[in-house]
Short mmCIF file of C-alpha atoms in Angstrom, two decimals:
data_model
loop_
_atom_site.label_atom_id
_atom_site.label_comp_id
_atom_site.label_asym_id
_atom_site.label_seq_id
_atom_site.Cartn_x
_atom_site.Cartn_y
_atom_site.Cartn_z
CA UNK B 72 7.52 57.09 -63.46
CA UNK B 73 10.35 58.14 -61.03
CA UNK B 74 10.19 60.79 -58.67
CA UNK B 75 13.38 62.98 -58.87
CA UNK B 76 12.94 64.99 -55.60
CA UNK B 77 12.75 63.25 -52.05
CA UNK B 78 8.82 63.24 -51.16
CA UNK B 79 7.45 60.75 -49.02
CA UNK B 80 3.76 60.34 -50.13
CA UNK B 81 3.02 58.08 -47.12
CA UNK B 82 3.63 61.04 -44.71
CA UNK B 83 0.42 63.13 -43.96
CA UNK B 84 2.05 66.22 -44.57
CA UNK B 85 4.63 66.23 -47.48
CA UNK B 86 6.02 68.65 -50.00
CA UNK B 87 2.78 68.39 -52.09
CA UNK B 88 0.53 69.33 -49.33
CA UNK B 89 2.63 72.05 -48.09
CA UNK B 90 2.55 73.51 -51.58
CA UNK B 91 -1.12 73.22 -51.60
CA UNK B 92 -1.56 75.00 -48.45
CA UNK B 93 0.72 78.01 -49.29
CA UNK B 94 -1.34 78.34 -52.53
CA UNK B 95 -4.61 78.12 -50.86
CA UNK B 96 -3.66 80.58 -48.25
CA UNK B 97 -2.60 82.88 -50.80
CA UNK B 98 -6.20 82.36 -52.60
CA UNK B 99 -7.95 83.17 -49.37
CA UNK B 100 -5.72 86.30 -48.71
CA UNK B 101 -6.81 87.76 -52.25
CA UNK B 102 -10.26 87.02 -51.77
CA UNK B 103 -10.42 88.66 -48.63
CA UNK B 104 -8.56 91.57 -50.01
CA UNK B 105 -11.18 91.73 -52.84
CA UNK B 106 -13.81 92.03 -50.10
CA UNK B 107 -12.21 94.65 -48.22
CA UNK B 108 -11.28 97.02 -51.29
CA UNK B 109 -13.60 99.55 -52.63
CA UNK B 110 -11.70 100.57 -55.85
CA UNK B 111 -12.83 98.56 -58.66
CA UNK B 112 -9.70 98.61 -60.54
CA UNK B 113 -7.77 96.86 -57.67
CA UNK B 114 -10.63 94.53 -57.19
CA UNK B 115 -10.61 93.54 -60.86
CA UNK B 116 -6.81 93.50 -61.15
CA UNK B 117 -6.92 91.07 -57.87
CA UNK B 118 -9.33 88.99 -59.59
CA UNK B 119 -7.00 88.38 -62.32
CA UNK B 120 -4.52 87.38 -59.78
CA UNK B 121 -6.80 85.10 -57.81
CA UNK B 122 -7.51 83.19 -61.23
CA UNK B 123 -3.88 82.61 -61.94
CA UNK B 124 -3.33 81.45 -58.45
CA UNK B 125 -6.28 79.26 -58.78
CA UNK B 126 -4.65 77.95 -62.18
CA UNK B 127 -1.58 77.01 -60.28
CA UNK B 128 -3.56 74.99 -57.75
CA UNK B 129 -5.14 72.98 -60.63
CA UNK B 130 -1.72 72.26 -62.01
CA UNK B 131 -0.96 70.81 -58.52
CA UNK B 132 -4.12 68.87 -58.69
CA UNK B 133 -2.99 67.50 -62.16
CA UNK B 134 -5.77 69.29 -64.01
CA UNK B 135 -3.31 70.72 -66.70
CA UNK B 136 -6.12 71.44 -69.43
CA UNK B 137 -8.15 73.17 -66.85
CA UNK B 138 -5.33 75.15 -65.46
CA UNK B 139 -4.50 76.11 -69.03
CA UNK B 140 -8.00 77.17 -69.88
CA UNK B 141 -8.25 79.22 -66.41
CA UNK B 142 -4.85 81.10 -67.02
CA UNK B 143 -6.12 82.11 -70.50
CA UNK B 144 -9.54 82.87 -69.43
CA UNK B 145 -9.51 83.99 -66.05
CA UNK B 146 -6.22 86.13 -66.19
CA UNK B 147 -6.88 87.05 -69.85
CA UNK B 148 -10.10 87.77 -71.35
CA UNK B 149 -12.23 88.11 -68.22
CA UNK B 150 -10.09 90.62 -66.69
CA UNK B 151 -10.04 92.52 -70.03
CA UNK B 152 -13.85 92.48 -70.20
CA UNK B 153 -13.98 93.31 -66.52
CA UNK B 154 -11.92 96.30 -67.17
CA UNK B 155 -13.74 97.44 -70.16
CA UNK B 156 -17.20 97.27 -68.15
CA UNK B 157 -15.29 99.06 -65.45
CA UNK B 158 -14.43 102.05 -67.88
CA UNK B 159 -17.82 102.16 -69.09
CA UNK B 160 -19.32 102.50 -65.45
CA UNK B 161 -17.17 103.70 -62.52
CA UNK B 162 -14.07 103.17 -60.68
CA UNK B 163 -15.13 103.17 -57.21
CA UNK B 164 -17.70 101.13 -55.20
CA UNK B 165 -19.61 102.77 -52.50
CA UNK B 166 -18.59 101.20 -48.96
CA UNK B 167 -20.97 98.83 -47.54
CA UNK B 168 -23.08 99.94 -44.65
CA UNK B 169 -22.21 98.18 -41.33
CA UNK B 170 -25.84 96.82 -40.70
CA UNK B 171 -25.66 95.09 -44.13
CA UNK B 172 -21.89 94.04 -43.61
CA UNK B 173 -22.72 92.37 -40.32
CA UNK B 174 -25.90 90.64 -41.37
CA UNK B 175 -24.12 89.27 -44.47
CA UNK B 176 -21.41 87.96 -42.38
CA UNK B 177 -23.93 86.12 -40.25
CA UNK B 178 -25.74 84.61 -43.09
CA UNK B 179 -22.23 83.59 -44.79
CA UNK B 180 -20.86 82.02 -41.48
CA UNK B 181 -24.07 80.00 -40.85
CA UNK B 182 -23.98 78.51 -44.21
CA UNK B 183 -20.23 77.96 -44.15
CA UNK B 184 -20.47 76.13 -40.92
CA UNK B 185 -23.23 74.00 -42.29
CA UNK B 186 -21.10 73.21 -45.28
CA UNK B 187 -18.24 72.49 -43.28
CA UNK B 188 -19.99 69.92 -41.09
CA UNK B 189 -21.09 68.23 -44.33
CA UNK B 190 -17.41 67.79 -45.55
CA UNK B 191 -16.96 65.61 -42.66
CA UNK B 192 -18.65 62.71 -44.66
CA UNK B 193 -16.65 63.48 -47.87
CA UNK B 194 -13.83 61.08 -48.93
CA UNK B 195 -10.50 62.37 -47.88
CA UNK B 196 -8.39 64.39 -50.42
CA UNK B 197 -6.61 62.36 -53.09
CA UNK B 198 -8.48 59.02 -52.20
CA UNK B 199 -8.22 56.81 -55.22
CA UNK B 200 -11.35 54.78 -54.35
CA UNK B 201 -13.68 57.59 -53.64
CA UNK B 202 -16.82 57.29 -55.31
CA UNK B 203 -15.86 59.94 -58.05
CA UNK B 204 -12.66 58.24 -58.93
CA UNK B 205 -14.34 54.77 -59.08
CA UNK B 206 -16.44 54.41 -61.88
CA UNK B 207 -17.01 56.13 -65.22
CA UNK B 208 -13.89 58.73 -65.22
CA UNK B 209 -11.11 55.89 -64.70
CA UNK B 210 -13.28 53.53 -67.15
CA UNK B 211 -12.56 56.31 -69.86
CA UNK B 212 -8.97 56.38 -68.64
CA UNK B 213 -8.55 52.68 -69.29
CA UNK B 214 -10.45 52.50 -72.63
CA UNK B 215 -8.99 55.51 -74.37
CA UNK B 216 -5.74 53.48 -75.28
CA UNK B 217 -7.63 51.18 -77.37
CA UNK B 218 -10.89 53.10 -78.36
CA UNK B 219 -9.55 56.48 -79.52
CA UNK B 220 -5.86 56.33 -78.87
CA UNK B 221 -4.87 59.85 -78.14
CA UNK B 222 -2.60 60.49 -75.41
CA UNK B 223 -4.57 63.26 -73.74
CA UNK B 224 -7.61 61.47 -72.15
CA UNK B 225 -9.24 64.95 -71.38
CA UNK B 226 -9.43 65.75 -75.16
CA UNK B 227 -10.74 62.11 -75.78
CA UNK B 228 -13.59 62.48 -73.33
CA UNK B 229 -14.28 66.18 -74.44
CA UNK B 230 -14.40 65.26 -78.16
CA UNK B 231 -15.34 61.83 -78.38
CA UNK B 232 -17.00 59.98 -75.36
CA UNK B 233 -18.84 63.17 -74.18
CA UNK B 234 -18.94 65.17 -77.66
CA UNK B 235 -22.42 65.65 -77.09
CA UNK B 236 -22.16 67.35 -74.09
CA UNK B 237 -19.51 69.58 -75.42
CA UNK B 238 -21.57 70.27 -78.34
CA UNK B 239 -24.12 71.75 -75.82
CA UNK B 240 -21.56 73.87 -74.12
CA UNK B 241 -20.72 75.29 -77.41
CA UNK B 242 -23.98 76.36 -77.99
CA UNK B 243 -24.25 77.64 -74.73
CA UNK B 244 -21.14 80.08 -75.43
CA UNK B 245 -22.79 81.11 -78.78
CA UNK B 246 -26.09 81.84 -76.97
CA UNK B 247 -24.17 84.00 -74.24
CA UNK B 248 -22.46 85.70 -77.33
CA UNK B 249 -25.71 86.41 -78.72
CA UNK B 250 -27.04 87.82 -75.59
CA UNK B 251 -24.14 90.26 -75.31
CA UNK B 252 -24.60 91.42 -79.08
CA UNK B 253 -28.27 91.82 -78.34
CA UNK B 254 -27.63 93.74 -75.18
CA UNK B 255 -24.67 95.93 -76.56
CA UNK B 256 -25.12 95.99 -80.24
CA UNK B 257 -22.52 94.40 -82.38
CA UNK B 258 -19.30 96.18 -81.87
CA UNK B 259 -20.10 99.87 -82.75
CA UNK B 260 -21.21 99.74 -86.34
CA UNK B 261 -23.41 102.65 -85.45
CA UNK B 262 -20.70 104.22 -83.51
CA UNK B 263 -18.27 103.70 -86.51
CA UNK B 264 -20.87 105.44 -88.49
CA UNK B 265 -21.34 108.20 -86.04
CA UNK B 266 -17.37 108.89 -85.83
CA UNK B 267 -17.45 109.01 -89.72
CA UNK B 268 -20.30 111.56 -89.88
CA UNK B 269 -18.26 113.57 -87.14
CA UNK B 270 -15.13 113.45 -89.47
CA UNK B 271 -17.15 114.51 -92.44
CA UNK B 272 -18.69 117.54 -90.83
CA UNK B 273 -15.76 118.75 -89.08
CA UNK B 274 -12.82 118.03 -91.74
CA UNK B 275 -11.54 121.75 -91.73
CA UNK B 276 -10.92 121.80 -88.14
CA UNK B 277 -7.34 121.00 -86.82
CA UNK B 278 -8.69 119.60 -83.62
CA UNK B 279 -9.58 116.29 -85.17
CA UNK B 280 -10.45 113.38 -82.84
CA UNK B 281 -6.79 111.86 -82.89
CA UNK B 282 -7.48 108.49 -82.24
CA UNK B 283 -4.59 105.73 -81.45
CA UNK B 284 -5.98 104.00 -84.68
CA UNK B 285 -6.00 107.06 -86.97
CA UNK B 286 -2.84 108.53 -85.55
CA UNK B 287 0.02 107.83 -88.32
CA UNK B 288 1.85 110.97 -87.90
CA UNK B 289 4.28 112.22 -85.40
CA UNK B 290 1.74 112.08 -82.71
CA UNK B 291 1.84 108.33 -82.21
CA UNK B 292 5.68 108.34 -81.75
CA UNK B 293 5.78 108.26 -78.11
CA UNK B 294 4.40 104.63 -77.86
CA UNK B 295 6.30 103.25 -80.86
CA UNK B 296 7.99 100.92 -78.42
CA UNK B 297 4.58 99.34 -77.68
CA UNK B 298 3.56 99.33 -81.33
CA UNK B 299 6.87 97.56 -82.40
CA UNK B 300 6.46 94.91 -79.56
CA UNK B 301 2.86 94.10 -80.14
CA UNK B 302 3.53 93.65 -83.95
CA UNK B 303 5.93 90.90 -83.18
CA UNK B 304 3.93 89.48 -80.33
CA UNK B 305 0.67 89.15 -82.17
CA UNK B 306 1.58 86.45 -84.88
CA UNK B 307 3.70 84.62 -82.26
CA UNK B 308 0.24 84.29 -80.27
CA UNK B 309 -1.72 83.16 -83.27
CA UNK B 310 0.89 80.61 -83.99
CA UNK B 311 0.92 79.59 -80.24
CA UNK B 312 -2.86 79.26 -80.53
CA UNK B 313 -2.32 76.92 -83.49
CA UNK B 314 -0.03 74.85 -81.77
CA UNK B 315 -2.44 74.36 -78.90
CA UNK B 316 -5.06 73.48 -81.16
CA UNK B 317 -3.17 70.91 -83.11
CA UNK B 318 -1.14 69.64 -80.25
CA UNK B 319 -4.30 69.15 -78.00
CA UNK B 320 -4.65 65.45 -78.73
CA UNK B 321 -0.99 64.94 -77.46
CA UNK B 322 -0.77 67.51 -74.66
CA UNK B 323 -2.73 69.96 -72.61
CA UNK B 324 -4.68 72.23 -75.19
CA UNK B 325 -7.75 72.13 -77.50
CA UNK B 326 -10.26 74.19 -79.21
CA UNK B 327 -11.30 76.10 -76.22
CA UNK B 328 -7.86 77.21 -74.97
CA UNK B 329 -6.78 77.89 -78.64
CA UNK B 330 -9.99 80.11 -79.32
CA UNK B 331 -9.40 82.26 -76.08
CA UNK B 332 -5.59 82.65 -76.89
CA UNK B 333 -6.51 83.65 -80.46
CA UNK B 334 -9.17 86.24 -79.43
CA UNK B 335 -6.44 87.36 -76.91
CA UNK B 336 -4.21 88.10 -79.50
CA UNK B 337 -6.74 90.09 -81.44
CA UNK B 338 -7.37 91.84 -78.28
CA UNK B 339 -3.87 92.89 -77.65
CA UNK B 340 -3.69 94.05 -81.29
CA UNK B 341 -6.71 96.30 -80.44
CA UNK B 342 -5.37 97.49 -77.45
CA UNK B 343 -2.20 99.16 -79.10
CA UNK B 344 -3.45 100.03 -82.49
CA UNK B 345 -7.13 100.90 -81.90
CA UNK B 346 -10.59 99.35 -82.64
CA UNK B 347 -10.83 100.87 -86.12
CA UNK B 348 -7.59 99.14 -87.25
CA UNK B 349 -8.91 96.11 -85.69
CA UNK B 350 -12.27 96.44 -87.29
CA UNK B 351 -10.46 96.58 -90.67
CA UNK B 352 -8.43 93.46 -90.02
CA UNK B 353 -11.14 91.32 -88.40
CA UNK B 354 -14.53 92.86 -89.58
CA UNK B 355 -17.40 92.60 -87.07
CA UNK B 356 -19.18 90.73 -89.67
CA UNK B 357 -16.73 88.08 -90.14
CA UNK B 358 -16.31 87.47 -86.43
CA UNK B 359 -20.02 87.25 -85.97
CA UNK B 360 -20.02 84.58 -88.93
CA UNK B 361 -17.33 82.66 -87.32
CA UNK B 362 -19.20 82.27 -84.03
CA UNK B 363 -21.95 80.64 -86.00
CA UNK B 364 -19.61 78.96 -88.25
CA UNK B 365 -18.14 76.72 -85.67
CA UNK B 366 -21.30 75.52 -84.17
CA UNK B 367 -22.42 74.61 -87.88
CA UNK B 368 -19.03 72.63 -88.17
CA UNK B 369 -19.66 70.76 -85.07
CA UNK B 370 -23.11 69.88 -85.60
CA UNK B 371 -22.52 69.39 -89.31
CA UNK B 372 -19.88 66.59 -88.53
CA UNK B 373 -22.64 64.95 -86.35
CA UNK B 374 -25.07 64.92 -89.04
CA UNK B 375 -22.55 63.54 -91.61
CA UNK B 376 -22.05 60.53 -89.10
CA UNK B 377 -25.73 60.22 -89.14
CA UNK B 378 -26.10 60.41 -93.09
CA UNK B 379 -22.89 57.78 -93.07
CA UNK B 380 -25.30 55.62 -91.02
CA UNK B 381 -24.21 56.09 -87.65
CA UNK B 382 -25.50 57.89 -84.72
CA UNK B 383 -25.02 61.74 -83.96
CA UNK B 384 -21.42 62.38 -83.53
CA UNK B 385 -20.33 58.62 -84.12
CA UNK B 386 -17.11 59.38 -85.69
CA UNK B 387 -16.38 55.64 -86.27
CA UNK B 388 -18.50 56.17 -89.46
CA UNK B 389 -16.16 58.80 -90.80
CA UNK B 390 -13.62 56.11 -91.89
CA UNK B 391 -15.00 52.59 -91.78
CA UNK B 392 -11.74 50.72 -92.49
CA UNK B 393 -9.75 52.33 -89.22
CA UNK B 394 -11.98 53.23 -86.52
CA UNK B 395 -9.00 54.97 -84.68
CA UNK B 396 -8.15 57.19 -87.83
CA UNK B 397 -11.83 58.24 -87.88
CA UNK B 398 -11.95 59.00 -84.30
CA UNK B 399 -8.69 61.29 -84.91
CA UNK B 400 -10.37 62.77 -88.01
CA UNK B 401 -13.78 63.35 -86.04
CA UNK B 402 -11.77 64.90 -83.04
CA UNK B 403 -9.94 67.35 -85.43
CA UNK B 404 -13.06 68.56 -87.06
CA UNK B 405 -15.33 69.09 -83.85
CA UNK B 406 -12.26 70.87 -82.06
CA UNK B 407 -11.97 73.26 -85.39
CA UNK B 408 -15.56 73.83 -84.70
CA UNK B 409 -14.71 74.93 -80.95
CA UNK B 410 -11.85 76.92 -81.84
CA UNK B 411 -13.85 78.98 -84.31
CA UNK B 412 -17.06 79.43 -82.23
CA UNK B 413 -15.07 80.22 -79.02
CA UNK B 414 -12.56 82.81 -80.80
CA UNK B 415 -15.69 84.44 -82.70
CA UNK B 416 -17.79 84.75 -79.52
CA UNK B 417 -15.05 85.94 -77.39
CA UNK B 418 -14.21 88.66 -80.15
CA UNK B 419 -17.86 89.73 -80.77
CA UNK B 420 -18.21 90.19 -76.92
CA UNK B 421 -15.05 92.02 -76.93
CA UNK B 422 -16.23 94.22 -79.74
CA UNK B 423 -19.43 94.79 -78.15
CA UNK B 424 -17.73 96.22 -75.17
CA UNK B 425 -15.28 98.20 -77.04
CA UNK B 426 -17.81 99.68 -79.18
CA UNK B 427 -19.30 101.39 -76.68
CA UNK B 428 -16.29 103.25 -75.61
CA UNK B 429 -14.88 106.07 -77.53
CA UNK B 430 -11.37 105.44 -78.82
CA UNK B 431 -8.89 106.58 -76.32
CA UNK B 432 -7.24 109.79 -77.43
CA UNK B 433 -3.39 110.17 -77.88
CA UNK B 434 -2.92 112.51 -75.41
CA UNK B 435 -4.48 110.14 -72.73
CA UNK B 436 -1.90 107.57 -73.26
CA UNK W 171 -6.34 63.35 -36.49
CA UNK W 172 -3.76 65.17 -38.63
CA UNK W 173 -4.41 62.99 -41.43
CA UNK W 174 -8.31 63.74 -41.34
CA UNK W 175 -7.14 67.43 -41.18
CA UNK W 176 -5.13 67.12 -44.16
CA UNK W 177 -7.71 65.01 -46.07
CA UNK W 178 -10.47 67.51 -45.45
CA UNK W 179 -8.36 70.84 -45.72
CA UNK W 180 -9.01 71.43 -49.40
CA UNK W 181 -12.78 71.07 -48.86
CA UNK W 182 -12.53 73.66 -45.96
CA UNK W 183 -10.58 76.19 -48.08
CA UNK W 184 -12.87 75.78 -50.79
CA UNK W 185 -15.81 76.58 -48.72
CA UNK W 186 -14.11 79.37 -47.12
CA UNK W 187 -13.55 80.76 -50.69
CA UNK W 188 -17.15 80.14 -51.61
CA UNK W 189 -18.42 81.91 -48.63
CA UNK W 190 -16.06 84.94 -49.34
CA UNK W 191 -17.62 85.00 -53.02
CA UNK W 192 -21.26 84.86 -51.48
CA UNK W 193 -20.15 87.49 -49.02
CA UNK W 194 -19.29 89.79 -51.81
CA UNK W 195 -22.51 89.13 -53.74
CA UNK W 196 -24.92 89.78 -50.87
CA UNK W 197 -22.82 92.53 -49.14
CA UNK W 198 -21.97 94.90 -51.62
CA UNK W 199 -24.45 97.13 -53.64
CA UNK W 200 -22.02 97.67 -56.55
CA UNK W 201 -22.92 95.49 -59.27
CA UNK W 202 -19.38 95.09 -60.88
CA UNK W 203 -18.15 94.03 -57.50
CA UNK W 204 -21.00 91.65 -57.20
CA UNK W 205 -20.02 90.08 -60.55
CA UNK W 206 -16.37 89.60 -59.23
CA UNK W 207 -18.04 87.76 -56.07
CA UNK W 208 -19.91 85.47 -58.40
CA UNK W 209 -16.64 84.88 -60.21
CA UNK W 210 -14.91 83.95 -56.87
CA UNK W 211 -18.03 81.65 -56.01
CA UNK W 212 -17.80 80.00 -59.39
CA UNK W 213 -13.89 79.30 -59.15
CA UNK W 214 -14.36 77.98 -55.74
CA UNK W 215 -16.93 75.24 -57.27
CA UNK W 216 -14.21 74.53 -59.92
CA UNK W 217 -11.72 73.96 -57.25
CA UNK W 218 -14.00 71.52 -55.42
CA UNK W 219 -14.66 69.45 -58.56
CA UNK W 220 -11.02 69.29 -59.44
CA UNK W 221 -9.82 68.49 -56.06
CA UNK W 222 -12.27 65.75 -55.97
CA UNK W 223 -10.70 64.12 -58.84
CA UNK W 224 -7.38 64.39 -57.50
CA UNK W 225 -5.63 60.84 -56.89
CA UNK W 226 -2.67 60.87 -54.40
CA UNK W 227 0.62 59.86 -56.47
CA UNK W 228 -1.12 60.52 -59.86
CA UNK W 229 0.03 62.33 -62.69
CA UNK W 230 -2.05 64.28 -65.30
CA UNK W 231 -4.22 62.24 -67.24
CA UNK W 232 -1.95 62.34 -70.48
CA UNK W 233 -1.21 58.77 -71.36
CA UNK W 234 2.72 57.88 -71.58
CA UNK W 235 2.37 54.99 -73.77
CA UNK W 236 0.28 54.40 -76.57
CA UNK W 237 -0.47 50.97 -78.50
CA UNK W 238 2.04 51.60 -81.24
CA UNK W 239 4.78 52.17 -78.65
CA UNK W 240 3.66 49.52 -76.64
CA UNK W 241 6.00 46.78 -78.12
CA UNK W 242 9.12 49.12 -77.97
CA UNK W 243 8.11 50.65 -74.35
CA UNK W 244 6.92 47.57 -72.73
CA UNK W 245 10.10 46.02 -72.70
CA UNK W 246 12.06 48.93 -71.37
CA UNK W 247 9.29 49.05 -68.93
CA UNK W 248 9.79 45.65 -67.83
CA UNK W 249 13.46 46.09 -67.56
CA UNK W 250 13.59 49.31 -65.68
CA UNK W 251 10.67 48.17 -63.29
CA UNK W 252 12.50 44.68 -62.41
CA UNK W 253 15.69 46.90 -61.87
CA UNK W 254 13.90 49.30 -59.31
CA UNK W 255 12.10 46.28 -57.86
CA UNK W 256 15.38 44.76 -57.30
CA UNK W 257 16.95 47.98 -55.71
CA UNK W 258 13.97 48.37 -53.56
CA UNK W 259 13.29 45.14 -52.34
CA UNK W 260 11.70 46.22 -48.99
CA UNK W 261 9.63 48.78 -50.36
CA UNK W 262 5.81 48.40 -50.29
CA UNK W 263 5.23 49.85 -54.11
CA UNK W 264 6.34 47.10 -56.61
CA UNK W 265 3.96 47.26 -59.32
CA UNK W 266 5.50 44.96 -61.61
CA UNK W 267 6.19 41.82 -59.15
CA UNK W 268 2.35 41.14 -59.74
CA UNK W 269 2.59 41.14 -63.57
CA UNK W 270 5.57 38.93 -63.45
CA UNK W 271 7.60 40.50 -66.29
CA UNK W 272 4.69 40.36 -68.93
CA UNK W 273 2.62 43.46 -69.59
CA UNK W 274 -1.12 42.40 -70.47
CA UNK W 275 -2.96 45.30 -71.80
CA UNK W 276 -6.28 43.91 -70.91
CA UNK W 277 -5.51 43.43 -67.22
CA UNK W 278 -3.53 46.88 -66.97
CA UNK W 279 -4.05 49.09 -69.87
CA UNK W 280 -2.24 52.03 -67.93
CA UNK W 281 0.82 50.01 -67.36
CA UNK W 282 0.89 50.49 -63.63
CA UNK W 283 0.90 54.27 -63.87
CA UNK W 284 -1.51 56.38 -61.44
CA UNK W 285 -3.49 58.94 -63.07
CA UNK W 286 -5.93 61.41 -61.77
CA UNK W 287 -9.39 61.29 -62.86
CA UNK W 288 -9.95 62.98 -66.09
CA UNK W 289 -13.84 63.29 -65.86
CA UNK W 290 -13.94 66.53 -63.52
CA UNK W 291 -11.23 68.17 -65.62
CA UNK W 292 -13.72 67.85 -68.87
CA UNK W 293 -16.62 69.23 -67.17
CA UNK W 294 -14.68 72.37 -65.67
CA UNK W 295 -12.81 73.16 -68.97
CA UNK W 296 -15.84 73.74 -70.60
CA UNK W 297 -17.67 75.38 -67.63
CA UNK W 298 -14.57 78.04 -67.34
CA UNK W 299 -15.39 79.08 -71.11
CA UNK W 300 -18.99 79.13 -70.56
CA UNK W 301 -18.45 80.98 -67.33
CA UNK W 302 -16.60 83.88 -69.03
CA UNK W 303 -19.34 83.98 -71.68
CA UNK W 304 -21.95 84.44 -68.95
CA UNK W 305 -19.97 86.89 -67.11
CA UNK W 306 -19.70 88.95 -70.15
CA UNK W 307 -23.73 88.84 -70.40
CA UNK W 308 -23.75 90.08 -66.79
CA UNK W 309 -21.24 92.91 -67.57
CA UNK W 310 -23.22 94.00 -70.44
CA UNK W 311 -26.47 94.05 -68.32
CA UNK W 312 -24.58 96.35 -65.97
CA UNK W 313 -23.21 98.49 -68.71
CA UNK W 314 -26.78 99.13 -70.11
CA UNK W 315 -27.94 99.80 -66.37
CA UNK W 316 -25.18 102.37 -66.20
CA UNK W 317 -26.24 104.08 -69.24
CA UNK W 318 -29.91 104.02 -68.21
CA UNK W 319 -29.72 104.96 -64.53
CA UNK W 320 -26.55 106.75 -64.47
CA UNK W 321 -25.15 104.43 -61.49
CA UNK W 322 -24.19 100.71 -60.83
CA UNK W 323 -25.01 101.06 -56.98
CA UNK W 324 -28.04 99.36 -55.99
CA UNK W 325 -29.26 102.15 -53.59
CA UNK W 326 -28.88 104.85 -56.31
CA UNK W 327 -30.55 102.51 -59.04
CA UNK W 328 -33.54 102.10 -56.65
CA UNK W 329 -33.68 105.77 -56.06
CA UNK W 330 -33.59 106.72 -59.64
CA UNK W 331 -36.40 104.00 -60.22
CA UNK W 332 -38.79 105.39 -57.30
CA UNK W 333 -38.06 108.98 -58.91
CA UNK W 334 -39.10 107.61 -62.47
CA UNK W 335 -42.39 105.87 -60.92
CA UNK W 336 -43.08 109.05 -59.08
CA UNK W 337 -42.66 111.30 -62.18
CA UNK W 338 -44.65 108.77 -64.42
CA UNK W 339 -47.78 108.58 -62.15
#
């Protein structure tokens, strides 16, 4: 561990703190811009910027896995979902009446002052001996080498020490996905039937609903660049997702990030080629099945360890000769479950929103 | 005083961001903007957790050495460490001088490297993914509200609601 740039960590203000302060100021500026704007499009795009800045700060705070997730989720999926919801609702927010503005400001200021008063008792930033950094977290850090022996301690905790918690999180993700499916329907199977009927009844007319997906003639030529680039990008994104998945033990990454990246590859595909094509490549039924299958793989691994004589998610039972090998095997299995569920749920959510929206017509591109 | 400010600056910014999010939630009547406000609030909680787990001078919690590599790396480590210890005699940081040339895995499994706390990272990593899933539920509700009432502004929704009630009774 040698520092290659001159930073004196003993100074109260060094290069690191200046970097942090610049990032934090940018975060505050973006947040205030979001408060002041009324155009929903700008607000949603700025929220993506906010997430990306926040991910940068997480890197500076050594939380590379978190930064990875925040960049993929915040700047990727959640921006797409918000844009989708905005398209389905409205583009402008009504300005806030002054009375309400001032009352809110009063409440928020009072709460803020109370909270800032409470921070005077908090341990100072980066304190290695603070309560949060003294007990179980550092214990995991020290034990991972002998217990699990994967370099990425975050993966070790997520998948092994706290595997049961992660199982809970995966189930929560599935539940939220089911919630969206119940509220919005499962990605336009009804709509698809509707357009099919429409096509069947109005075949002789030349003014067919020329969708981006359906357009295979000369009409689609004007975004040929997008199509070619997307066609090259999508496999690479999927490959990257798999790399993140299988390299999660050794570097930042894992099932959550890989699932989100995989879903964003499919979303990119659908943005360029249209929902109809996407539904053919990744049928909604398959996606729905995947979101449940992942939870099944995860829970199934737990059940297998019980059957082999251990406790729920006690991976050491998977290979009784080499506990470390068993741990690696268990982590691989449950990360696979996380990948399948997260990708499935993100895609079913996306299908749910996209199914509400008519295909973008060619002339509107 | 300066050290106190630098040591607590992160909390104050996080609180400012949290309050900005809260302000958006309670001041605006637009449901999509409200959800963005909740997003800002949520991210500020993530930032609070992660900044609590930071250790000054630490590196990301990805181990540099594993047992298999120990035998090889440990000798290199001792060599380079003694070299640096000689080079910087006056320096306060001399991790290897205490160990005295032998690496004992039991007493110092991390081999003198400082890492940040991985536990908050795990909590927040999963919370981010759960966060986007719950955000999607919120957005789905907003879309349904818009389909039902024709608006996503609180005032107009309330008006439509009153009209429906008046018409129904």
